[in-house]
CSV table of C-alpha atoms in Angstrom, one decimal:
chain,number,residue,atom,x,y,z
A,1,GLN,CA,0.0,0.0,0.0
A,2,LYS,CA,2.8,2.4,0.9
A,3,HIS,CA,4.7,1.7,-2.4
A,4,GLU,CA,1.4,2.3,-4.3
A,5,GLU,CA,0.8,5.6,-2.5
A,6,SER,CA,4.4,6.7,-3.2
A,7,ALA,CA,4.1,5.9,-6.8
A,8,THR,CA,0.9,7.9,-7.2
A,9,ALA,CA,2.4,10.9,-5.3
A,10,PHE,CA,5.5,10.9,-7.6
A,11,ALA,CA,3.3,10.7,-10.7
A,12,GLN,CA,1.2,13.7,-9.6
A,13,TYR,CA,4.3,15.7,-8.7
A,14,ILE,CA,6.1,15.0,-12.0
A,15,ALA,CA,3.0,16.1,-13.9
A,16,LEU,CA,3.2,19.5,-12.2
A,17,ASP,CA,6.9,20.0,-12.3
A,18,LYS,CA,8.3,22.0,-15.2
A,19,ASP,CA,12.0,21.8,-14.3
A,20,ILE,CA,13.5,19.3,-16.8
A,21,LYS,CA,16.5,18.2,-14.6
A,22,ASN,CA,14.3,18.0,-11.5
A,23,MET,CA,11.7,16.0,-13.6
A,24,GLU,CA,14.4,13.5,-14.7
A,25,SER,CA,15.5,12.9,-11.1
A,26,LEU,CA,11.9,12.5,-10.0
A,27,GLN,CA,11.3,10.0,-12.8
A,28,LEU,CA,14.1,7.7,-11.4
A,29,ALA,CA,12.5,7.9,-8.0
A,30,TYR,CA,9.2,7.2,-9.5
A,31,ALA,CA,10.6,4.1,-11.3
A,32,LYS,CA,12.0,2.9,-8.0
A,33,ALA,CA,8.6,3.3,-6.3
A,34,LEU,CA,6.9,1.5,-9.2
A,35,GLY,CA,9.5,-1.3,-9.1
A,36,GLN,CA,8.9,-1.8,-5.4
A,37,GLN,CA,5.1,-1.7,-5.9
A,38,PHE,CA,5.3,-4.4,-8.7
A,39,PHE,CA,7.6,-6.5,-6.6
A,40,THR,CA,5.2,-6.4,-3.7
A,41,GLU,CA,2.4,-7.3,-6.1
A,42,LYS,CA,4.5,-10.3,-7.3
A,43,LYS,CA,4.9,-9.0,-10.8
A,44,PRO,CA,8.6,-9.6,-11.3
A,45,GLU,CA,8.9,-8.8,-15.0
A,46,LEU,CA,7.3,-5.4,-14.5
A,47,SER,CA,9.4,-4.7,-11.4
A,48,LEU,CA,12.6,-5.7,-13.1
A,49,TYR,CA,11.8,-3.4,-16.0
A,50,GLN,CA,11.5,-0.4,-13.7
A,51,PHE,CA,14.7,-1.1,-11.8
A,52,GLN,CA,16.6,-1.6,-15.1
A,53,ARG,CA,15.4,1.9,-16.1
A,54,VAL,CA,17.1,3.2,-12.9
A,55,LEU,CA,20.3,1.2,-13.5
A,56,LYS,CA,20.6,2.5,-17.0
A,57,ALA,CA,20.9,6.0,-15.6
A,58,GLU,CA,22.6,5.1,-12.3
A,59,PRO,CA,24.4,1.8,-12.6
A,60,GLU,CA,25.6,1.9,-8.9
A,61,ASP,CA,22.1,2.5,-7.4
A,62,THR,CA,22.0,0.2,-4.3
A,63,LEU,CA,18.2,-0.3,-4.2
A,64,ALA,CA,17.8,-1.1,-7.9
A,65,ASN,CA,20.8,-3.5,-7.9
A,66,TYR,CA,19.4,-5.3,-4.8
A,67,TYR,CA,15.9,-5.8,-6.1
A,68,SER,CA,17.2,-6.7,-9.6
A,69,ALA,CA,19.4,-9.4,-8.1
A,70,VAL,CA,16.5,-10.8,-6.1
A,71,ILE,CA,14.3,-11.1,-9.2
A,72,LEU,CA,17.1,-12.5,-11.4
A,73,ALA,CA,17.9,-15.2,-8.8
A,74,GLN,CA,14.2,-16.1,-8.7
A,75,GLN,CA,14.2,-16.5,-12.4
A,76,GLY,CA,17.2,-18.8,-12.3
A,77,LYS,CA,19.8,-16.2,-13.6
A,78,VAL,CA,22.0,-16.8,-10.6
A,79,GLU,CA,25.3,-15.8,-12.0
A,80,GLU,CA,23.9,-12.4,-13.2
A,81,ALA,CA,22.3,-12.0,-9.7
A,82,ALA,CA,25.6,-12.6,-8.0
A,83,VAL,CA,27.3,-9.7,-9.9
A,84,LEU,CA,24.5,-7.3,-8.8
A,85,TYR,CA,24.7,-8.5,-5.2
A,86,GLU,CA,28.4,-7.9,-5.2
A,87,LYS,CA,27.8,-4.3,-6.3
A,88,VAL,CA,25.4,-3.8,-3.4
A,89,ILE,CA,27.9,-5.2,-0.9
A,90,GLU,CA,30.6,-3.0,-2.3
A,91,LYS,CA,28.5,0.1,-1.6
A,92,VAL,CA,27.0,-1.3,1.7
A,93,PRO,CA,29.3,-3.9,3.3
A,94,GLY,CA,26.9,-4.4,6.2
A,95,ASN,CA,24.0,-5.5,4.0
A,96,VAL,CA,23.4,-9.0,5.5
A,97,GLY,CA,20.6,-9.8,3.1
A,98,ALA,CA,22.8,-9.3,0.0
A,99,ARG,CA,25.7,-11.3,1.6
A,100,SER,CA,23.4,-14.2,2.6
A,101,ASN,CA,21.8,-14.4,-0.9
A,102,VAL,CA,25.1,-14.2,-2.8
A,103,ALA,CA,26.7,-16.7,-0.5
A,104,LEU,CA,23.9,-19.1,-1.2
A,105,ILE,CA,24.3,-18.6,-4.9
A,106,TYR,CA,28.1,-19.3,-4.6
A,107,GLU,CA,27.3,-22.6,-2.8
A,108,GLN,CA,25.1,-23.7,-5.7
A,109,LEU,CA,27.8,-22.7,-8.2
A,110,GLU,CA,30.2,-24.8,-6.1
A,111,LYS,CA,32.3,-21.7,-5.4
A,112,GLU,CA,32.8,-22.8,-1.7
A,113,GLU,CA,35.6,-20.3,-0.9
A,114,GLU,CA,33.6,-17.3,-2.1
A,115,ALA,CA,30.6,-18.5,-0.1
A,116,LEU,CA,32.7,-19.1,3.0
A,117,SER,CA,34.2,-15.6,2.9
A,118,HIS,CA,30.7,-14.0,2.9
A,119,TYR,CA,29.4,-16.2,5.7
A,120,ARG,CA,32.3,-15.3,7.9
A,121,LYS,CA,31.7,-11.6,7.3
A,122,ILE,CA,28.0,-12.1,8.1
A,123,LEU,CA,29.0,-13.5,11.6
A,124,THR,CA,30.7,-10.1,12.3
A,125,SER,CA,27.3,-8.3,11.8
A,126,LYS,CA,24.5,-7.8,14.3
A,127,LEU,CA,22.3,-10.9,14.0
A,128,THR,CA,19.5,-12.6,15.7
A,129,LYS,CA,20.2,-15.9,17.5
A,130,ASP,CA,18.7,-17.9,14.6
A,131,GLN,CA,20.6,-16.0,12.0
A,132,GLU,CA,23.9,-16.4,13.9
A,133,LYS,CA,23.2,-20.2,14.4
A,134,GLU,CA,22.5,-20.6,10.7
A,135,ALA,CA,25.6,-18.7,9.6
A,136,GLU,CA,27.8,-20.8,12.0
A,137,LYS,CA,26.4,-24.0,10.5
A,138,LYS,CA,27.3,-22.7,7.0
A,139,VAL,CA,30.8,-21.8,8.0
A,140,SER,CA,31.4,-25.2,9.6
A,141,PHE,CA,30.0,-27.1,6.6
A,142,LEU,CA,31.9,-25.1,4.0
A,143,THR,CA,35.2,-25.2,6.0
A,144,LYS,CA,35.0,-29.0,6.0
A,145,LYS,CA,34.1,-29.0,2.3
A,146,ILE,CA,37.3,-27.0,1.6
A,147,ASN,CA,39.6,-28.6,4.2
A,148,GLY,CA,38.0,-31.5,6.1
A,149,LEU,CA,35.6,-34.4,6.0
A,150,THR,CA,32.1,-34.2,4.5
A,151,THR,CA,29.5,-37.0,4.4
A,152,THR,CA,26.5,-37.5,2.2
A,153,ALA,CA,23.9,-40.2,2.4
A,154,SER,CA,21.4,-40.9,-0.4
A,155,TYR,CA,18.5,-43.3,-1.0
A,156,SER,CA,17.1,-43.8,-4.5
A,157,ILE,CA,14.4,-46.0,-6.1
A,158,LEU,CA,14.6,-47.1,-9.8
A,159,ILE,CA,11.8,-48.6,-11.9
A,160,ASP,CA,13.1,-50.4,-15.0
A,161,ASN,CA,10.8,-51.9,-17.7
A,162,ASN,CA,13.6,-53.9,-19.4
A,163,SER,CA,16.3,-54.8,-16.9
A,164,ASN,CA,17.8,-57.6,-19.1
A,165,LEU,CA,18.0,-55.4,-22.2
A,166,SER,CA,16.0,-57.8,-24.4
A,167,ASP,CA,14.1,-57.1,-27.5
A,168,SER,CA,11.5,-59.8,-27.0
A,169,ALA,CA,11.5,-61.4,-23.5
A,170,THR,CA,11.8,-58.3,-21.3
A,171,GLU,CA,12.2,-58.5,-17.5
A,172,GLU,CA,10.9,-55.7,-15.3
A,173,GLU,CA,12.8,-54.8,-12.2
A,174,ASN,CA,12.4,-52.5,-9.2
A,175,SER,CA,15.6,-51.6,-7.3
A,176,SER,CA,16.6,-49.4,-4.4
A,177,THR,CA,20.0,-48.2,-3.6
A,178,LEU,CA,21.5,-46.8,-0.3
A,179,THR,CA,24.7,-44.9,-0.8
A,180,ALA,CA,27.1,-43.2,1.6
A,181,THR,CA,29.9,-40.9,0.4
A,182,PHE,CA,32.8,-39.8,2.6
A,183,VAL,CA,35.1,-37.2,1.2
A,184,TYR,CA,38.2,-35.8,2.8
A,185,ARG,CA,39.7,-32.7,1.2
A,186,TYR,CA,43.0,-31.0,2.0
A,187,LYS,CA,44.1,-27.6,0.8
A,188,TYR,CA,47.9,-27.7,0.5
A,189,SER,CA,48.1,-24.2,-1.0
A,190,ASN,CA,46.0,-21.7,-3.0
A,191,VAL,CA,46.8,-23.7,-6.2
A,192,LEU,CA,47.2,-27.3,-5.0
A,193,ARG,CA,44.5,-29.4,-3.3
A,194,GLY,CA,44.0,-33.1,-2.8
A,195,GLY,CA,41.7,-35.6,-1.2
A,196,VAL,CA,40.2,-39.0,-1.1
A,197,SER,CA,36.6,-40.3,-1.3
A,198,TYR,CA,35.1,-43.6,-0.1
A,199,THR,CA,31.7,-44.6,-1.4
A,200,PRO,CA,29.9,-47.8,-0.4
A,201,SER,CA,26.5,-48.5,-1.9
A,202,TYR,CA,24.0,-51.4,-1.4
A,203,SER,CA,21.4,-52.2,-4.1
A,204,THR,CA,18.5,-54.6,-3.8
A,205,TYR,CA,16.4,-55.9,-6.7
A,206,THR,CA,12.9,-56.9,-5.5
A,207,ILE,CA,11.6,-58.9,-8.5
A,208,GLY,CA,14.8,-60.9,-9.3
A,209,GLN,CA,15.6,-61.3,-5.6
A,210,PHE,CA,19.3,-60.5,-5.8
A,211,ASP,CA,21.5,-57.8,-4.4
A,212,PHE,CA,24.9,-56.1,-5.0
A,213,TYR,CA,27.3,-54.3,-2.7
A,214,ASN,CA,29.7,-51.9,-4.4
A,215,GLN,CA,32.7,-50.1,-2.8
A,216,THR,CA,34.7,-47.3,-4.5
A,217,VAL,CA,37.9,-45.6,-3.3
A,218,ASN,CA,39.0,-42.4,-5.2
A,219,PRO,CA,42.1,-40.4,-4.3
A,220,PHE,CA,42.5,-37.2,-6.3
A,221,ILE,CA,44.7,-34.1,-6.6
A,222,THR,CA,44.0,-30.8,-8.4
A,223,TYR,CA,46.2,-27.9,-9.5
A,224,VAL,CA,44.4,-24.6,-10.1
A,225,LYS,CA,46.3,-21.7,-11.7
A,226,SER,CA,44.5,-18.7,-13.3
A,227,LYS,CA,42.0,-20.1,-15.8
A,228,ASN,CA,43.3,-23.6,-15.7
A,229,THR,CA,42.5,-26.6,-13.5
A,230,ILE,CA,44.4,-29.8,-13.9
A,231,GLY,CA,43.3,-33.0,-12.1
A,232,LEU,CA,44.7,-36.4,-11.5
A,233,SER,CA,42.8,-39.3,-9.9
A,234,TYR,CA,42.8,-43.0,-9.3
A,235,ARG,CA,39.6,-45.1,-8.8
A,236,TYR,CA,39.2,-48.6,-7.5
A,237,SER,CA,35.8,-50.3,-7.4
A,238,LYS,CA,34.7,-53.7,-6.3
A,239,LEU,CA,31.3,-55.3,-6.8
A,240,GLN,CA,30.0,-58.3,-4.9
A,241,GLY,CA,26.8,-60.1,-4.1
A,242,ILE,CA,25.8,-60.4,-0.5
A,243,LEU,CA,23.0,-62.9,-0.6
A,244,ASN,CA,24.9,-65.3,-2.8
A,245,GLU,CA,28.3,-64.4,-1.3
A,246,ILE,CA,29.9,-64.1,-4.7
A,247,ASN,CA,32.6,-61.6,-5.7
A,248,ILE,CA,31.5,-60.3,-9.1
A,249,ASN,CA,34.2,-58.0,-10.5
A,250,SER,CA,36.6,-55.2,-9.7
A,251,SER,CA,38.1,-52.4,-11.7
A,252,GLN,CA,40.7,-49.7,-11.4
A,253,SER,CA,41.1,-46.6,-13.5
A,254,TYR,CA,43.5,-43.7,-13.9
A,255,ASN,CA,42.2,-40.3,-15.0
A,256,ALA,CA,43.8,-37.0,-16.1
A,257,ASN,CA,41.6,-34.0,-16.6
A,258,TRP,CA,42.3,-30.4,-17.9
A,259,ASN,CA,39.6,-27.8,-17.5
A,260,ARG,CA,40.0,-24.2,-18.9
A,261,ALA,CA,37.9,-21.1,-18.6
A,262,ILE,CA,38.1,-19.8,-22.2
A,263,ARG,CA,36.2,-16.6,-21.6
A,264,LYS,CA,33.3,-15.4,-19.5
A,265,GLY,CA,30.6,-18.0,-19.5
A,266,ARG,CA,32.6,-20.5,-21.6
A,267,LYS,CA,34.6,-23.5,-20.4
A,268,SER,CA,36.2,-26.5,-22.0
A,269,ASP,CA,37.7,-29.7,-20.6
A,270,LEU,CA,39.7,-32.6,-21.9
A,271,SER,CA,40.1,-36.0,-20.1
A,272,PHE,CA,41.9,-39.2,-20.5
A,273,THR,CA,41.1,-42.4,-18.7
A,274,PHE,CA,42.7,-45.9,-18.6
A,275,ARG,CA,40.5,-48.6,-17.0
A,276,GLU,CA,41.3,-52.2,-16.1
A,277,SER,CA,38.4,-54.5,-15.2
A,278,GLU,CA,38.6,-58.0,-13.8
A,279,ALA,CA,35.9,-60.5,-13.3
A,280,ALA,CA,36.2,-62.5,-10.1
A,281,ASN,CA,35.1,-65.9,-11.4
A,282,THR,CA,36.3,-66.0,-15.0
A,283,SER,CA,39.0,-64.1,-16.9
A,284,ARG,CA,36.6,-64.1,-19.9
A,285,PHE,CA,35.5,-60.5,-19.3
A,286,ASN,CA,38.8,-59.1,-18.2
A,287,ALA,CA,39.5,-56.0,-20.3
A,288,THR,CA,41.3,-52.7,-20.6
A,289,THR,CA,39.6,-49.6,-21.9
A,290,PHE,CA,41.2,-46.3,-23.1
A,291,THR,CA,38.9,-43.3,-23.2
A,292,LEU,CA,39.6,-39.8,-24.5
A,293,GLY,CA,36.9,-37.1,-24.2
A,294,GLY,CA,36.2,-33.4,-24.4
A,295,ASN,CA,33.4,-31.1,-23.3
A,296,TYR,CA,32.5,-27.5,-24.1
A,297,ASN,CA,30.2,-25.7,-21.6
A,298,ARG,CA,28.4,-22.4,-22.2
A,299,ASN,CA,26.4,-20.1,-19.9
A,300,LEU,CA,23.5,-19.0,-22.1
A,301,GLY,CA,22.0,-16.5,-19.7
A,302,SER,CA,18.5,-16.4,-18.3
A,303,GLY,CA,19.3,-19.4,-16.1
A,304,TYR,CA,20.3,-21.7,-19.0
A,305,SER,CA,23.6,-23.4,-19.6
A,306,ASP,CA,24.5,-26.3,-21.9
A,307,THR,CA,27.3,-28.8,-22.4
A,308,MET,CA,28.4,-30.5,-25.7
A,309,GLY,CA,30.7,-33.5,-25.6
A,310,TYR,CA,32.6,-36.1,-27.6
A,311,THR,CA,34.2,-39.3,-26.3
A,312,TYR,CA,36.3,-42.0,-28.0
A,313,SER,CA,36.7,-45.4,-26.4
A,314,LEU,CA,39.0,-48.3,-27.3
A,315,ASN,CA,38.4,-51.6,-25.5
A,316,LYS,CA,40.6,-54.7,-25.6
A,317,ASN,CA,39.8,-58.0,-24.0
A,318,ALA,CA,42.5,-59.9,-22.2
A,319,ASP,CA,41.2,-63.4,-23.1
A,320,PRO,CA,41.9,-64.1,-26.8
A,321,ALA,CA,38.9,-66.5,-26.9
A,322,ASN,CA,36.7,-63.4,-26.2
A,323,ARG,CA,38.3,-61.1,-28.6
A,324,ASP,CA,35.1,-60.7,-30.5
A,325,ALA,CA,33.8,-58.5,-27.6
A,326,ALA,CA,36.5,-55.9,-28.1
A,327,TYR,CA,35.4,-52.7,-29.7
A,328,GLN,CA,35.9,-49.0,-30.3
A,329,ALA,CA,33.2,-46.5,-29.8
A,330,HIS,CA,32.4,-42.9,-30.7
A,331,SER,CA,29.9,-40.9,-28.5
A,332,VAL,CA,28.4,-37.5,-28.8
A,333,SER,CA,26.3,-35.9,-26.1
A,334,TYR,CA,24.3,-32.7,-25.3
A,335,LYS,CA,23.0,-31.5,-22.0
A,336,LEU,CA,20.8,-28.4,-21.4
A,337,THR,CA,20.4,-27.2,-17.8
A,338,LYS,CA,17.9,-24.6,-16.4
A,339,TRP,CA,18.0,-23.0,-13.0
A,340,PHE,CA,14.4,-21.9,-12.2
A,341,ASN,CA,15.4,-20.3,-9.0
A,342,ALA,CA,18.1,-20.6,-6.3
A,343,LYS,CA,16.8,-24.0,-5.2
A,344,THR,CA,15.4,-25.7,-8.3
A,345,SER,CA,17.1,-26.9,-11.4
A,346,ALA,CA,16.3,-29.3,-14.3
A,347,SER,CA,18.3,-30.8,-17.1
A,348,LEU,CA,17.6,-32.5,-20.4
A,349,SER,CA,20.3,-34.8,-21.9
A,350,ALA,CA,20.7,-36.6,-25.2
A,351,ASN,CA,23.5,-39.1,-26.0
A,352,SER,CA,24.3,-41.2,-29.1
A,353,ARG,CA,27.1,-43.8,-29.4
A,354,LEU,CA,28.3,-45.9,-32.4
A,355,THR,CA,30.1,-49.0,-31.3
A,356,ILE,CA,32.1,-51.0,-33.8
A,357,TYR,CA,33.6,-54.4,-32.9
A,358,GLY,CA,37.0,-55.4,-34.2
A,359,GLU,CA,36.4,-59.2,-34.7
A,360,ALA,CA,33.6,-61.2,-36.1
A,361,ASP,CA,31.3,-62.8,-33.6
A,362,ARG,CA,32.5,-66.4,-33.1
A,363,ILE,CA,28.9,-67.8,-33.4
A,364,ALA,CA,27.3,-65.5,-36.0
A,365,LEU,CA,30.7,-65.1,-37.9
A,366,THR,CA,29.8,-61.4,-38.5
A,367,LYS,CA,31.2,-58.3,-36.9
A,368,ARG,CA,28.8,-56.7,-34.4
A,369,GLN,CA,27.8,-53.1,-34.8
A,370,ASN,CA,25.6,-51.1,-32.4
A,371,LEU,CA,24.0,-47.7,-32.6
A,372,PHE,CA,22.8,-46.5,-29.2
A,373,PHE,CA,20.6,-43.4,-28.3
A,374,SER,CA,19.3,-42.1,-25.1
A,375,ILE,CA,17.4,-39.1,-23.8
A,376,SER,CA,16.9,-38.3,-20.2
A,377,GLY,CA,15.5,-35.6,-17.9
A,378,ARG,CA,16.4,-34.8,-14.3
A,379,VAL,CA,15.0,-32.4,-11.7
A,380,ASN,CA,16.8,-31.3,-8.5
A,381,TYR,CA,15.3,-29.4,-5.6
A,382,ARG,CA,17.3,-28.2,-2.6
A,383,LEU,CA,15.0,-28.4,0.4
A,384,ASN,CA,17.6,-26.7,2.7
A,385,GLN,CA,21.3,-26.7,3.2
A,386,ALA,CA,21.5,-30.4,3.9
A,387,VAL,CA,18.6,-32.1,2.1
A,388,ARG,CA,18.2,-32.4,-1.7
A,389,LEU,CA,15.4,-34.2,-3.6
A,390,PHE,CA,15.8,-35.5,-7.1
A,391,GLY,CA,13.9,-37.3,-9.8
A,392,ASN,CA,14.8,-38.6,-13.3
A,393,ILE,CA,13.4,-40.4,-16.3
A,394,SER,CA,15.3,-42.0,-19.2
A,395,TYR,CA,14.5,-43.6,-22.5
A,396,GLN,CA,17.1,-45.8,-24.2
A,397,PHE,CA,17.3,-47.4,-27.6
A,398,ASN,CA,20.0,-49.7,-29.0
A,399,ASP,CA,20.0,-51.1,-32.5
A,400,SER,CA,22.3,-54.0,-33.3
A,401,ASN,CA,22.9,-56.2,-36.3
A,402,LEU,CA,23.2,-59.3,-34.0
A,403,PRO,CA,21.3,-60.6,-31.0
A,404,ILE,CA,23.0,-61.2,-27.6
A,405,PHE,CA,23.4,-64.5,-25.8
A,406,ILE,CA,25.6,-65.8,-23.0
A,407,CYS,CA,27.8,-68.5,-24.4
A,408,PRO,CA,30.5,-70.7,-22.8
A,409,LEU,CA,34.0,-70.3,-24.0
A,410,ARG,CA,34.2,-74.0,-24.5
A,411,ASN,CA,32.0,-77.1,-23.9
A,412,ALA,CA,32.9,-79.6,-21.2
A,413,ASP,CA,33.2,-82.4,-23.8
A,414,ARG,CA,35.5,-80.1,-25.8
A,415,THR,CA,33.1,-80.0,-28.8
A,416,PRO,CA,32.9,-76.6,-30.6
A,417,VAL,CA,30.5,-74.0,-29.1
A,418,THR,CA,27.4,-73.5,-31.3
A,419,ALA,CA,24.3,-71.4,-31.0
A,420,LYS,CA,22.4,-74.2,-29.1
A,421,ASP,CA,25.0,-74.0,-26.3
A,422,CYS,CA,24.0,-70.3,-25.6
A,423,ARG,CA,21.2,-68.9,-23.4
A,424,PRO,CA,19.4,-65.6,-23.4
A,425,ILE,CA,20.8,-62.8,-21.3
A,426,ASN,CA,19.0,-61.9,-18.0
A,427,SER,CA,19.0,-59.0,-15.6
A,428,VAL,CA,21.6,-60.5,-13.2
A,429,ASP,CA,24.0,-60.8,-16.1
A,430,ILE,CA,23.6,-57.1,-17.0
A,431,VAL,CA,24.4,-55.9,-13.4
A,432,GLY,CA,26.9,-58.6,-12.4
A,433,VAL,CA,29.1,-58.8,-15.4
A,434,ALA,CA,32.0,-56.3,-15.6
A,435,GLN,CA,30.8,-53.7,-18.1
A,436,SER,CA,34.0,-53.9,-20.1
A,437,SER,CA,32.3,-54.7,-23.3
A,438,SER,CA,29.1,-53.1,-24.6
A,439,SER,CA,28.2,-56.0,-26.9
A,440,LEU,CA,24.4,-55.7,-26.5
A,441,GLY,CA,21.7,-56.7,-28.9
A,442,LYS,CA,18.7,-54.7,-30.0
A,443,TYR,CA,16.5,-53.3,-27.2
A,444,LYS,CA,14.6,-50.4,-25.9
A,445,LYS,CA,13.8,-49.5,-22.3
A,446,MET,CA,12.6,-46.8,-20.0
A,447,THR,CA,13.5,-46.1,-16.4
A,448,VAL,CA,12.0,-43.8,-13.8
A,449,GLY,CA,13.9,-42.9,-10.6
A,450,PHE,CA,13.6,-40.6,-7.6
A,451,GLY,CA,15.3,-40.2,-4.2
A,452,MET,CA,16.9,-37.8,-1.7
A,453,SER,CA,20.3,-37.0,-0.4
A,454,VAL,CA,21.4,-35.6,3.0
A,455,SER,CA,24.7,-33.9,3.6
A,456,PHE,CA,26.4,-33.8,7.0
């Protein structure tokens, strides 16, 4: 009501004033009053238009910058909002609202050090007990995230209409996964950081009545200098069944990554990975895989960003008898992300992969060739600092010139293996076998998943 009365009064006064310079000054004040009125009436577009009028004439105006930042953040334009909040703080260092809001944005952009700096300055301000308690929690959490131990627990449910990747005899499956992630980070200097993560996860499959326990250890080190970030990491993973007490497979991989900020709103990265996988019960699926990939990321404005990528993979099987499973693959991907506000984001991804096998299939006597395509959507909602909710849906299609069966390397009576000695693949095979070879037949499937994660 007060903003509306002010706007009306300004309009009447401007109509009576004949001094041009005085009129221009009053018009800016009128635009501010209108902007505040529209903001109160929950008309963000109209409000932002008025404040942009003010900023065009007075770029450092604190009130216009603050309201514009609030509206832009609500629209998902978080990086643009952060710039305006910083202008407000530069003029009014004690503005707790601007500091709190920009710190939250930096958290979501994974700029933990910038966020921590603002939260520490907030603690030096006059705060209520609740505000002080919340700021202390933020400082403690971010300090550990930069130089200490953080823990995340998540629970997810996945509904799969074709878990065995069959074109004719599909098997539905519902699974649930409980995951814990422990990450210790250590900041050696402003440019050199390191750490190690340990991630155990337990998955149960209700229809097939089987389960899997996976453990992953991942030490890493990063070097940050100017616009460049170089990372080196090692990853060891072991998968085993609990109910059947069977070790399934293990793998280890070595990764090198180079990320560079090309210019404002543009980033690129290159990565190289060497992976060795080993099946516990048979050497048939032991393999090595070389992967070289690159991505290009753009900030498109208005809360949108996208990433385009290409990956080349070369797989070699250790067992000569299984050399027809070795392949090389070319993948292209595209991901579009939208921030709707400071808490909610969504992404849409598409991926296509051409897999060409080096040797003819020993049963079909023909080289296998696969063309894979997938499209998926994901939504994230941050309930508060600790709790995040997520949901996803995915559609996959794989076209192959050959079917897929599980065949023995050799028969017990030493007779040659033929098609009659093979059996159709099932869902346990898909999960349990080391995914060193993507020799899959024609299929299509859809999955729907949802869950939550909690950070400590």
